[in-house]
Amino acid sequence: MSAPDLDAVFAALADPTRRAILSMLLEDDMAVTDVAAPFSVSLAAISKHLGVLARAGLIAQERRGRVVWCKLEPDALREASIWMQAFGQFDGLDLDRLEDLVTRLES
């Protein structure tokens, strides 16, 4: 996959289970069964999550004998990060001013 589809990347990142899987794979490659172990959902559900991540280009899956291994593919995240950095030119949200505005509007 040359350039990841940002829509697919952000859709994949929208799910907390998939974000947790990516965090796990940040540490090292893992077998699918090891990825599934900490979650209280079926192996089939984890496999669907892994499919979404793979289609978005965020992970690669490789069969080694009878075991399927998952590996993080950081390039897709890099493209999303570059896209998001373009918005860094804006000032951060001033929460104190926002709170003052909400208070004035409520009174």
Coordinates of C-alpha atoms in Angstrom, one line a residue:
M1 CA 0.0 0.0 0.0
S2 CA 1.7 3.2 -1.1
A3 CA -0.2 6.0 0.5
P4 CA -2.7 5.1 3.2
D5 CA -6.3 6.3 2.7
L6 CA -6.7 8.8 5.5
D7 CA -10.4 8.1 5.8
A8 CA -9.7 4.4 6.5
V9 CA -6.9 5.3 8.9
F10 CA -9.2 7.7 10.9
A11 CA -12.1 5.3 10.8
A12 CA -9.8 2.5 12.2
L13 CA -8.5 4.8 14.9
A14 CA -12.1 5.7 16.0
D15 CA -12.5 2.5 17.8
P16 CA -11.0 2.1 21.3
T17 CA -10.3 -1.6 20.9
R18 CA -8.4 -1.0 17.7
R19 CA -6.4 1.8 19.4
A20 CA -5.6 -0.6 22.2
I21 CA -4.4 -3.2 19.7
L22 CA -2.1 -0.7 18.1
S23 CA -0.7 0.2 21.5
M24 CA 0.1 -3.4 22.1
L25 CA 1.7 -3.8 18.7
L26 CA 3.9 -0.8 19.4
E27 CA 5.8 -2.9 21.9
D28 CA 6.4 -5.9 19.5
D29 CA 4.9 -8.2 16.8
M30 CA 2.2 -10.4 18.3
A31 CA 0.3 -13.6 17.3
V32 CA -3.4 -13.0 16.8
T33 CA -4.2 -15.2 19.8
D34 CA -1.9 -13.0 22.0
V35 CA -3.6 -9.9 20.7
A36 CA -7.0 -11.3 21.6
A37 CA -6.0 -12.5 25.1
P38 CA -6.6 -9.3 27.1
F39 CA -10.0 -8.5 25.5
S40 CA -13.3 -9.9 26.7
V41 CA -14.6 -10.4 23.1
S42 CA -14.3 -13.4 20.8
L43 CA -11.3 -14.2 18.7
A44 CA -13.6 -13.7 15.7
A45 CA -14.3 -10.1 16.9
I46 CA -10.6 -9.4 17.3
S47 CA -10.0 -10.8 13.9
K48 CA -12.5 -8.3 12.4
H49 CA -10.7 -5.5 14.2
L50 CA -7.4 -6.7 12.8
G51 CA -8.9 -6.8 9.4
V52 CA -10.0 -3.1 9.7
L53 CA -6.5 -2.2 10.9
A54 CA -4.9 -4.2 8.0
R55 CA -7.1 -2.6 5.3
A56 CA -6.2 0.8 6.7
G57 CA -2.5 -0.1 6.3
L58 CA -1.9 0.3 10.1
I59 CA -0.8 -3.3 10.5
A60 CA 0.5 -6.1 8.4
Q61 CA -0.4 -9.8 9.0
E62 CA 1.9 -12.7 8.2
R63 CA 1.3 -16.4 8.5
R64 CA 4.3 -18.2 10.1
G65 CA 3.3 -21.9 10.0
R66 CA 0.0 -22.2 11.7
V67 CA 0.2 -18.8 13.5
V68 CA -0.8 -15.4 12.1
W69 CA 1.4 -12.6 13.4
C70 CA 0.6 -8.9 13.4
K71 CA 3.0 -6.1 13.0
L72 CA 2.6 -2.4 13.3
E73 CA 3.0 -0.4 10.1
P74 CA 3.9 3.1 11.2
D75 CA 3.8 4.7 7.8
A76 CA 0.0 5.0 7.9
L77 CA 0.2 6.8 11.2
R78 CA 2.9 9.1 9.9
E79 CA 0.7 10.3 7.0
A80 CA -2.2 11.0 9.5
S81 CA 0.2 12.8 11.8
I82 CA 1.5 15.0 8.9
W83 CA -2.1 15.8 8.0
M84 CA -2.9 16.7 11.6
Q85 CA 0.2 18.9 12.0
A86 CA -1.1 21.2 9.4
F87 CA -3.7 22.3 12.0
G88 CA -1.0 23.1 14.5
Q89 CA -0.9 26.7 13.3
F90 CA -4.1 27.5 15.3
D91 CA -4.0 28.7 18.9
G92 CA -5.0 26.1 21.5
L93 CA -8.4 26.3 23.1
D94 CA -8.5 28.6 26.1
L95 CA -10.6 26.6 28.5
D96 CA -10.8 29.4 31.1
R97 CA -12.3 31.8 28.6
L98 CA -14.7 29.1 27.4
E99 CA -15.8 28.5 31.0
D100 CA -16.3 32.2 31.5
L101 CA -18.4 32.4 28.4
V102 CA -20.6 29.4 29.4
T103 CA -21.1 31.0 32.9
R104 CA -22.2 34.3 31.4
L105 CA -24.6 32.6 29.0
E106 CA -26.1 30.5 31.8
S107 CA -26.8 33.6 33.9

